[in-house]
Amino acid sequence: MMSLALASSTTSIEKVLHQAGRRVTPQRMLILETIRESGGHLDADEIHRLARQKAPHLSLSTVYRTINVLKEVEVIEKLHLGDGRPHYEIKKGEHHHLICRGCGKVIEFQSPFSDKWGRGWGEKYDFEITRAHLDLRGYCAECRQEMSG
Ligand SMILES: [Zn+2]
Ligand SMILES: [Zn+2]
């Protein structure tokens, strides 16, 4: 997917928007920057709250519309982290998530183990795996400490 590599810098994102026939608007750049600066994994309300620090008049419906455009051109990706609300992150290379059921924190990790692991299942079912994404749920160190204390 071409946009994977392109999504890493602002000028490339402008290029992606242009190629998709979309205009580069200040809102689109602002929302993209907001997601990027936060490290990703935000829901629409969180994006709205953070983006309004720079653009106080930004409405939630503009945030939703902008998210849809960015998703369509594949600059951001929708995630399901288990709390029922869609979250978004900048589309990038394959990585996996450790998701805390206590505080909602998301820790990203990359591991070639998905290749090995995936290959085994692929061989077993004669299936060619083109993408792997693991969401592992549990409790982070802080939440475990809180629960035990
Ligand atoms: Zn936690
Ligand atoms: Zn992620």
Short mmCIF file of N, CA, C and O and ligand atoms in Angstrom, two decimals, residues 41 89 95 97 108, ligand 2:
data_model
loop_
_atom_site.label_atom_id
_atom_site.label_comp_id
_atom_site.label_asym_id
_atom_site.label_seq_id
_atom_site.Cartn_x
_atom_site.Cartn_y
_atom_site.Cartn_z
N HIS A 41 -4.28 6.50 18.27
CA HIS A 41 -5.24 5.78 19.10
C HIS A 41 -6.24 6.69 19.81
O HIS A 41 -6.62 6.44 20.94
N GLU A 89 -5.64 6.07 14.11
CA GLU A 89 -4.21 6.32 14.15
C GLU A 89 -3.71 6.55 12.74
O GLU A 89 -4.37 6.18 11.77
N HIS A 95 2.11 -3.20 12.96
CA HIS A 95 2.43 -3.22 14.38
C HIS A 95 1.23 -3.75 15.14
O HIS A 95 0.15 -3.91 14.58
N HIS A 97 -0.93 -4.13 19.11
CA HIS A 97 -1.35 -3.32 20.26
C HIS A 97 -1.53 -4.17 21.51
O HIS A 97 -2.12 -5.24 21.45
N GLU A 108 2.18 0.09 21.72
CA GLU A 108 2.43 -0.52 20.42
C GLU A 108 3.68 -1.38 20.49
O GLU A 108 4.63 -1.03 21.17
ZN ZN B 2 -1.12 1.58 16.77
#
